[in-house]
Amino acid sequence: QQQVKQSPQSLIVQKGGIPIINCAYENTAFDYFPWYQQFPGKGPALLIAIRPDVSEKKEGRFTISFNKSAKQFSLHIMDSQPGDSATYFCAASYQTGANNLFFGTGTRLTVIP
Amino acid sequence: DAGITQSPRHKVTETGTPVTLRCHQTENHRYMYWYRQDPGHGLRLIHYSYGVKDTDKGEVSDGYSVSRSKTEDFLLTLESATSSQTSVYFCAISDAGSTGDEQFFGPGTRLTVL
């Protein structure tokens, strides 16, 4: 059973567009929500993360929006570039003593020049 | 990849054979994790370690065992590989086990079980 649901599965945008990837969860014990970026043949790498006490976090062109009451969070990529083409995973964790991450199923983003 | 190596990077094996994957880190991080990545499932935690000889099960631990005899090495063993264990396996490390502590991932091992 997938604890974090992610959509869409794939996304194609033109350069300069603003792709949005959405995630939802049920477990209210989750208290940390990172996004990972993965390029083909590589391991995932942390992109940006948020805690539920804030509704938005921005780092460069990447923004997380968080809606605690709806148990949803999303990633927005401003002014998307072909170099942003990758697979993006949302995740969630709660304090278990080991920071175990529960991942979404991933979104393959393609930015067309 | 944050001082993490995985070996082998690719392996093809037959059903029923034992397989061991190795994760080696040079960061002296306390926590180490094994995940598997499959289409439609994202990454799922298999086992993790919170110190030498200290390990625990993750979400999909059946059919896998792990060992950690040194801080820098974390081994994942498939005692008798099955086709359902065909996957890409990632090792990750983190300095502390608290939420918000970044996990750094290795380059992955692609395992095919025929």
PDB file of C-alpha atoms in Angstrom:
ATOM      1  CA  GLN A   1       0.000   0.000   0.000  1.00  0.00           C
ATOM      2  CA  GLN A   2       1.515   3.253  -1.178  1.00  0.00           C
ATOM      3  CA  GLN A   3       1.680   5.656   1.744  1.00  0.00           C
ATOM      4  CA  VAL A   4       2.433   8.612  -0.492  1.00  0.00           C
ATOM      5  CA  LYS A   5       0.458   8.980  -3.724  1.00  0.00           C
ATOM      6  CA  GLN A   6       2.063  10.963  -6.537  1.00  0.00           C
ATOM      7  CA  SER A   7       0.715  12.318  -9.822  1.00  0.00           C
ATOM      8  CA  PRO A   8       1.092  12.643 -12.711  1.00  0.00           C
ATOM      9  CA  GLN A   9       3.213   9.688 -13.764  1.00  0.00           C
ATOM     10  CA  SER A  10       4.756  11.709 -16.584  1.00  0.00           C
ATOM     11  CA  LEU A  11       4.746  15.335 -17.646  1.00  0.00           C
ATOM     12  CA  ILE A  12       5.919  17.143 -20.764  1.00  0.00           C
ATOM     13  CA  VAL A  13       6.292  20.924 -20.792  1.00  0.00           C
ATOM     14  CA  GLN A  14       7.867  23.531 -23.006  1.00  0.00           C
ATOM     15  CA  LYS A  15      10.940  25.393 -21.845  1.00  0.00           C
ATOM     16  CA  GLY A  16       9.857  28.227 -19.560  1.00  0.00           C
ATOM     17  CA  GLY A  17       6.700  26.420 -18.478  1.00  0.00           C
ATOM     18  CA  ILE A  18       5.791  25.658 -14.862  1.00  0.00           C
ATOM     19  CA  PRO A  19       5.367  21.929 -14.269  1.00  0.00           C
ATOM     20  CA  ILE A  20       3.477  20.982 -11.132  1.00  0.00           C
ATOM     21  CA  ILE A  21       3.766  17.605  -9.429  1.00  0.00           C
ATOM     22  CA  ASN A  22       1.312  16.639  -6.731  1.00  0.00           C
ATOM     23  CA  CYS A  23       1.525  14.311  -3.754  1.00  0.00           C
ATOM     24  CA  ALA A  24      -0.945  13.229  -1.095  1.00  0.00           C
ATOM     25  CA  TYR A  25      -0.629  11.277   2.116  1.00  0.00           C
ATOM     26  CA  GLU A  26      -2.861   9.882   4.852  1.00  0.00           C
ATOM     27  CA  ASN A  27      -0.550   9.343   7.814  1.00  0.00           C
ATOM     28  CA  THR A  28      -0.731  12.500   9.936  1.00  0.00           C
ATOM     29  CA  ALA A  29       2.382  11.403  11.817  1.00  0.00           C
ATOM     30  CA  PHE A  30       4.516  12.386   8.828  1.00  0.00           C
ATOM     31  CA  ASP A  31       6.534  15.481   9.715  1.00  0.00           C
ATOM     32  CA  TYR A  32       9.086  15.841   6.942  1.00  0.00           C
ATOM     33  CA  PHE A  33       8.418  16.005   3.224  1.00  0.00           C
ATOM     34  CA  PRO A  34      11.415  15.982   0.865  1.00  0.00           C
ATOM     35  CA  TRP A  35      11.540  15.970  -2.898  1.00  0.00           C
ATOM     36  CA  TYR A  36      14.234  14.018  -4.693  1.00  0.00           C
ATOM     37  CA  GLN A  37      15.468  14.476  -8.258  1.00  0.00           C
ATOM     38  CA  GLN A  38      16.896  11.543 -10.187  1.00  0.00           C
ATOM     39  CA  PHE A  39      18.705  11.587 -13.520  1.00  0.00           C
ATOM     40  CA  PRO A  40      18.991   8.417 -15.624  1.00  0.00           C
ATOM     41  CA  GLY A  41      21.618   6.032 -14.292  1.00  0.00           C
ATOM     42  CA  LYS A  42      22.066   8.010 -11.067  1.00  0.00           C
ATOM     43  CA  GLY A  43      20.811   7.778  -7.528  1.00  0.00           C
ATOM     44  CA  PRO A  44      18.171  10.210  -6.257  1.00  0.00           C
ATOM     45  CA  ALA A  45      19.418  13.485  -4.806  1.00  0.00           C
ATOM     46  CA  LEU A  46      17.631  15.775  -2.374  1.00  0.00           C
ATOM     47  CA  LEU A  47      16.163  18.795  -4.134  1.00  0.00           C
ATOM     48  CA  ILE A  48      14.108  20.605  -1.515  1.00  0.00           C
ATOM     49  CA  ALA A  49      12.180  19.693   1.630  1.00  0.00           C
ATOM     50  CA  ILE A  50       9.488  21.130   3.871  1.00  0.00           C
ATOM     51  CA  ARG A  51       8.022  20.583   7.306  1.00  0.00           C
ATOM     52  CA  PRO A  52       4.274  20.894   7.968  1.00  0.00           C
ATOM     53  CA  ASP A  53       4.573  24.062  10.036  1.00  0.00           C
ATOM     54  CA  VAL A  54       5.050  26.155   6.877  1.00  0.00           C
ATOM     55  CA  SER A  55       2.832  26.401   3.813  1.00  0.00           C
ATOM     56  CA  GLU A  56       5.485  27.187   1.228  1.00  0.00           C
ATOM     57  CA  LYS A  57       9.213  26.906   0.741  1.00  0.00           C
ATOM     58  CA  LYS A  58      11.197  28.246  -2.176  1.00  0.00           C
ATOM     59  CA  GLU A  59      14.738  27.442  -3.238  1.00  0.00           C
ATOM     60  CA  GLY A  60      15.761  29.025  -6.498  1.00  0.00           C
ATOM     61  CA  ARG A  61      13.289  27.961  -9.186  1.00  0.00           C
ATOM     62  CA  PHE A  62      11.818  25.171  -7.050  1.00  0.00           C
ATOM     63  CA  THR A  63       8.872  25.743  -4.719  1.00  0.00           C
ATOM     64  CA  ILE A  64       7.024  23.368  -2.423  1.00  0.00           C
ATOM     65  CA  SER A  65       3.445  24.213  -1.524  1.00  0.00           C
ATOM     66  CA  PHE A  66       2.060  22.406   1.507  1.00  0.00           C
ATOM     67  CA  ASN A  67      -1.583  22.060   2.550  1.00  0.00           C
ATOM     68  CA  LYS A  68      -1.699  20.390   5.942  1.00  0.00           C
ATOM     69  CA  SER A  69      -5.486  20.206   6.208  1.00  0.00           C
ATOM     70  CA  ALA A  70      -5.771  18.523   2.802  1.00  0.00           C
ATOM     71  CA  LYS A  71      -2.698  16.351   3.427  1.00  0.00           C
ATOM     72  CA  GLN A  72      -1.273  17.369   0.090  1.00  0.00           C
ATOM     73  CA  PHE A  73       1.934  18.933  -1.114  1.00  0.00           C
ATOM     74  CA  SER A  74       3.235  19.861  -4.515  1.00  0.00           C
ATOM     75  CA  LEU A  75       6.411  20.821  -6.341  1.00  0.00           C
ATOM     76  CA  HIS A  76       6.452  23.741  -8.777  1.00  0.00           C
ATOM     77  CA  ILE A  77       9.378  24.365 -11.101  1.00  0.00           C
ATOM     78  CA  MET A  78       9.503  27.951 -12.347  1.00  0.00           C
ATOM     79  CA  ASP A  79      10.973  28.781 -15.741  1.00  0.00           C
ATOM     80  CA  SER A  80      11.672  25.112 -16.428  1.00  0.00           C
ATOM     81  CA  GLN A  81      14.773  24.238 -18.453  1.00  0.00           C
ATOM     82  CA  PRO A  82      15.732  21.169 -20.500  1.00  0.00           C
ATOM     83  CA  GLY A  83      18.270  20.375 -17.778  1.00  0.00           C
ATOM     84  CA  ASP A  84      15.359  19.876 -15.370  1.00  0.00           C
ATOM     85  CA  SER A  85      14.304  16.801 -17.335  1.00  0.00           C
ATOM     86  CA  ALA A  86      14.496  14.037 -14.740  1.00  0.00           C
ATOM     87  CA  THR A  87      12.330  11.863 -12.535  1.00  0.00           C
ATOM     88  CA  TYR A  88      11.024  13.531  -9.406  1.00  0.00           C
ATOM     89  CA  PHE A  89       9.993  11.691  -6.261  1.00  0.00           C
ATOM     90  CA  CYS A  90       8.109  13.080  -3.318  1.00  0.00           C
ATOM     91  CA  ALA A  91       8.603  11.389   0.023  1.00  0.00           C
ATOM     92  CA  ALA A  92       7.543  11.589   3.635  1.00  0.00           C
ATOM     93  CA  SER A  93       8.938  10.447   6.935  1.00  0.00           C
ATOM     94  CA  TYR A  94       8.208  10.531  10.613  1.00  0.00           C
ATOM     95  CA  GLN A  95      10.416  10.141  13.636  1.00  0.00           C
ATOM     96  CA  THR A  96      11.007   6.419  14.089  1.00  0.00           C
ATOM     97  CA  GLY A  97      14.606   6.661  15.172  1.00  0.00           C
ATOM     98  CA  ALA A  98      15.861   6.035  11.651  1.00  0.00           C
ATOM     99  CA  ASN A  99      14.196   8.623   9.401  1.00  0.00           C
ATOM    100  CA  ASN A 100      12.718   5.970   7.124  1.00  0.00           C
ATOM    101  CA  LEU A 101      11.458   7.568   3.938  1.00  0.00           C
ATOM    102  CA  PHE A 102       8.230   6.579   2.177  1.00  0.00           C
ATOM    103  CA  PHE A 103       8.421   7.520  -1.485  1.00  0.00           C
ATOM    104  CA  GLY A 104       5.824   8.349  -4.090  1.00  0.00           C
ATOM    105  CA  THR A 105       5.859   6.483  -7.379  1.00  0.00           C
ATOM    106  CA  GLY A 106       7.731   9.181  -9.280  1.00  0.00           C
ATOM    107  CA  THR A 107       7.030  11.650 -12.088  1.00  0.00           C
ATOM    108  CA  ARG A 108       9.094  11.651 -15.245  1.00  0.00           C
ATOM    109  CA  LEU A 109       9.435  15.261 -16.392  1.00  0.00           C
ATOM    110  CA  THR A 110      10.502  16.186 -19.903  1.00  0.00           C
ATOM    111  CA  VAL A 111      11.194  19.829 -20.736  1.00  0.00           C
ATOM    112  CA  ILE A 112      11.186  20.457 -24.467  1.00  0.00           C
ATOM    113  CA  PRO A 113      13.586  23.157 -25.724  1.00  0.00           C
TER     114      PRO A 113
ATOM    115  CA  ASP B   1      27.498  10.533  -4.881  1.00  0.00           C
ATOM    116  CA  ALA B   2      28.614  11.695  -1.420  1.00  0.00           C
ATOM    117  CA  GLY B   3      31.361   9.084  -0.978  1.00  0.00           C
ATOM    118  CA  ILE B   4      29.123   6.076  -1.564  1.00  0.00           C
ATOM    119  CA  THR B   5      30.013   3.211  -3.841  1.00  0.00           C
ATOM    120  CA  GLN B   6      27.974   0.166  -4.686  1.00  0.00           C
ATOM    121  CA  SER B   7      29.225  -3.086  -6.129  1.00  0.00           C
ATOM    122  CA  PRO B   8      28.588  -4.664  -8.455  1.00  0.00           C
ATOM    123  CA  ARG B   9      26.877  -2.017 -10.566  1.00  0.00           C
ATOM    124  CA  HIS B  10      25.204  -4.625 -12.753  1.00  0.00           C
ATOM    125  CA  LYS B  11      24.528  -8.287 -12.132  1.00  0.00           C
ATOM    126  CA  VAL B  12      22.630 -11.004 -13.931  1.00  0.00           C
ATOM    127  CA  THR B  13      21.949 -14.165 -11.990  1.00  0.00           C
ATOM    128  CA  GLU B  14      19.699 -17.182 -12.060  1.00  0.00           C
ATOM    129  CA  THR B  15      16.745 -18.023  -9.879  1.00  0.00           C
ATOM    130  CA  GLY B  16      17.754 -19.810  -6.703  1.00  0.00           C
ATOM    131  CA  THR B  17      21.311 -18.528  -6.514  1.00  0.00           C
ATOM    132  CA  PRO B  18      22.550 -16.406  -3.600  1.00  0.00           C
ATOM    133  CA  VAL B  19      23.489 -12.802  -4.333  1.00  0.00           C
ATOM    134  CA  THR B  20      25.295 -10.236  -2.187  1.00  0.00           C
ATOM    135  CA  LEU B  21      25.346  -6.535  -2.924  1.00  0.00           C
ATOM    136  CA  ARG B  22      27.821  -4.259  -1.230  1.00  0.00           C
ATOM    137  CA  CYS B  23      27.552  -0.650  -0.162  1.00  0.00           C
ATOM    138  CA  HIS B  24      30.679   1.175   0.933  1.00  0.00           C
ATOM    139  CA  GLN B  25      30.796   4.704   2.376  1.00  0.00           C
ATOM    140  CA  THR B  26      33.663   7.010   3.210  1.00  0.00           C
ATOM    141  CA  GLU B  27      31.574   9.566   5.139  1.00  0.00           C
ATOM    142  CA  ASN B  28      31.533   7.774   8.511  1.00  0.00           C
ATOM    143  CA  HIS B  29      27.741   8.177   8.634  1.00  0.00           C
ATOM    144  CA  ARG B  30      25.963   6.144  11.268  1.00  0.00           C
ATOM    145  CA  TYR B  31      22.834   5.223   9.325  1.00  0.00           C
ATOM    146  CA  MET B  32      22.768   3.123   6.172  1.00  0.00           C
ATOM    147  CA  TYR B  33      19.757   2.005   4.151  1.00  0.00           C
ATOM    148  CA  TRP B  34      18.927  -0.370   1.325  1.00  0.00           C
ATOM    149  CA  TYR B  35      16.081   0.534  -1.051  1.00  0.00           C
ATOM    150  CA  ARG B  36      14.761  -1.107  -4.168  1.00  0.00           C
ATOM    151  CA  GLN B  37      13.348   0.909  -7.060  1.00  0.00           C
ATOM    152  CA  ASP B  38      10.665  -0.510  -9.305  1.00  0.00           C
ATOM    153  CA  PRO B  39       8.396   1.141 -11.886  1.00  0.00           C
ATOM    154  CA  GLY B  40       5.066   2.026 -10.341  1.00  0.00           C
ATOM    155  CA  HIS B  41       6.408   1.706  -6.804  1.00  0.00           C
ATOM    156  CA  GLY B  42       9.063   4.367  -6.445  1.00  0.00           C
ATOM    157  CA  LEU B  43      11.688   3.456  -3.868  1.00  0.00           C
ATOM    158  CA  ARG B  44      10.883   1.112  -1.016  1.00  0.00           C
ATOM    159  CA  LEU B  45      12.986   0.498   2.072  1.00  0.00           C
ATOM    160  CA  ILE B  46      14.289  -3.058   2.479  1.00  0.00           C
ATOM    161  CA  HIS B  47      16.476  -2.875   5.588  1.00  0.00           C
ATOM    162  CA  TYR B  48      18.417  -0.241   7.439  1.00  0.00           C
ATOM    163  CA  SER B  49      21.235  -0.059   9.942  1.00  0.00           C
ATOM    164  CA  TYR B  50      21.728   2.351  12.808  1.00  0.00           C
ATOM    165  CA  GLY B  51      25.194   1.166  13.758  1.00  0.00           C
ATOM    166  CA  VAL B  52      27.637  -1.712  13.532  1.00  0.00           C
ATOM    167  CA  LYS B  53      25.705  -4.958  13.980  1.00  0.00           C
ATOM    168  CA  ASP B  54      22.458  -2.970  14.502  1.00  0.00           C
ATOM    169  CA  THR B  55      19.919  -3.529  11.748  1.00  0.00           C
ATOM    170  CA  ASP B  56      16.170  -3.512  11.339  1.00  0.00           C
ATOM    171  CA  LYS B  57      13.563  -4.372   8.738  1.00  0.00           C
ATOM    172  CA  GLY B  58      11.941  -1.974   6.334  1.00  0.00           C
ATOM    173  CA  GLU B  59       8.795  -2.100   4.272  1.00  0.00           C
ATOM    174  CA  VAL B  60       9.792  -4.965   1.935  1.00  0.00           C
ATOM    175  CA  SER B  61      12.277  -7.110   3.854  1.00  0.00           C
ATOM    176  CA  ASP B  62      11.026 -10.609   2.977  1.00  0.00           C
ATOM    177  CA  GLY B  63      13.678 -12.581   1.083  1.00  0.00           C
ATOM    178  CA  TYR B  64      16.504 -10.231   2.077  1.00  0.00           C
ATOM    179  CA  SER B  65      19.050 -10.162   4.865  1.00  0.00           C
ATOM    180  CA  VAL B  66      21.685  -7.600   5.747  1.00  0.00           C
ATOM    181  CA  SER B  67      24.874  -7.355   7.720  1.00  0.00           C
ATOM    182  CA  ARG B  68      27.051  -4.528   8.941  1.00  0.00           C
ATOM    183  CA  SER B  69      30.332  -5.561  10.525  1.00  0.00           C
ATOM    184  CA  LYS B  70      32.076  -2.233   9.892  1.00  0.00           C
ATOM    185  CA  THR B  71      30.796   1.350   9.878  1.00  0.00           C
ATOM    186  CA  GLU B  72      31.668   1.758   6.227  1.00  0.00           C
ATOM    187  CA  ASP B  73      30.135  -1.414   4.788  1.00  0.00           C
ATOM    188  CA  PHE B  74      26.518  -2.552   4.542  1.00  0.00           C
ATOM    189  CA  LEU B  75      25.789  -5.804   2.735  1.00  0.00           C
ATOM    190  CA  LEU B  76      22.473  -6.892   1.270  1.00  0.00           C
ATOM    191  CA  THR B  77      22.021 -10.617   0.645  1.00  0.00           C
ATOM    192  CA  LEU B  78      19.395 -12.414  -1.360  1.00  0.00           C
ATOM    193  CA  GLU B  79      19.654 -15.936   0.014  1.00  0.00           C
ATOM    194  CA  SER B  80      17.870 -17.500  -2.979  1.00  0.00           C
ATOM    195  CA  ALA B  81      17.138 -14.967  -5.689  1.00  0.00           C
ATOM    196  CA  THR B  82      13.718 -14.918  -7.359  1.00  0.00           C
ATOM    197  CA  SER B  83      12.557 -13.131 -10.497  1.00  0.00           C
ATOM    198  CA  SER B  84      10.488 -10.766  -8.344  1.00  0.00           C
ATOM    199  CA  GLN B  85      13.751  -9.446  -6.933  1.00  0.00           C
ATOM    200  CA  THR B  86      14.802  -8.101 -10.319  1.00  0.00           C
ATOM    201  CA  SER B  87      15.164  -4.422  -9.533  1.00  0.00           C
ATOM    202  CA  VAL B  88      17.527  -1.511  -9.111  1.00  0.00           C
ATOM    203  CA  TYR B  89      18.955  -1.427  -5.604  1.00  0.00           C
ATOM    204  CA  PHE B  90      20.103   1.785  -3.959  1.00  0.00           C
ATOM    205  CA  CYS B  91      22.107   2.248  -0.832  1.00  0.00           C
ATOM    206  CA  ALA B  92      21.707   5.466   1.146  1.00  0.00           C
ATOM    207  CA  ILE B  93      23.455   6.968   4.136  1.00  0.00           C
ATOM    208  CA  SER B  94      22.636   9.636   6.683  1.00  0.00           C
ATOM    209  CA  ASP B  95      24.535  11.108   9.574  1.00  0.00           C
ATOM    210  CA  ALA B  96      21.667  10.953  12.072  1.00  0.00           C
ATOM    211  CA  GLY B  97      18.331   9.193  12.174  1.00  0.00           C
ATOM    212  CA  SER B  98      16.167  12.186  12.897  1.00  0.00           C
ATOM    213  CA  THR B  99      13.628  13.477  10.391  1.00  0.00           C
ATOM    214  CA  GLY B 100      15.111  16.202   8.286  1.00  0.00           C
ATOM    215  CA  ASP B 101      18.500  14.559   8.151  1.00  0.00           C
ATOM    216  CA  GLU B 102      19.361  14.235   4.481  1.00  0.00           C
ATOM    217  CA  GLN B 103      19.802  10.801   2.995  1.00  0.00           C
ATOM    218  CA  PHE B 104      22.507  10.552   0.344  1.00  0.00           C
ATOM    219  CA  PHE B 105      22.082   7.870  -2.280  1.00  0.00           C
ATOM    220  CA  GLY B 106      24.632   5.736  -4.065  1.00  0.00           C
ATOM    221  CA  PRO B 107      24.685   5.105  -7.834  1.00  0.00           C
ATOM    222  CA  GLY B 108      22.630   1.914  -7.672  1.00  0.00           C
ATOM    223  CA  THR B 109      23.010  -1.736  -8.651  1.00  0.00           C
ATOM    224  CA  ARG B 110      20.878  -3.148 -11.442  1.00  0.00           C
ATOM    225  CA  LEU B 111      20.067  -6.780 -10.642  1.00  0.00           C
ATOM    226  CA  THR B 112      18.404  -9.117 -13.094  1.00  0.00           C
ATOM    227  CA  VAL B 113      17.234 -12.526 -11.920  1.00  0.00           C
ATOM    228  CA  LEU B 114      16.491 -14.900 -14.795  1.00  0.00           C
TER     229      LEU B 114
END
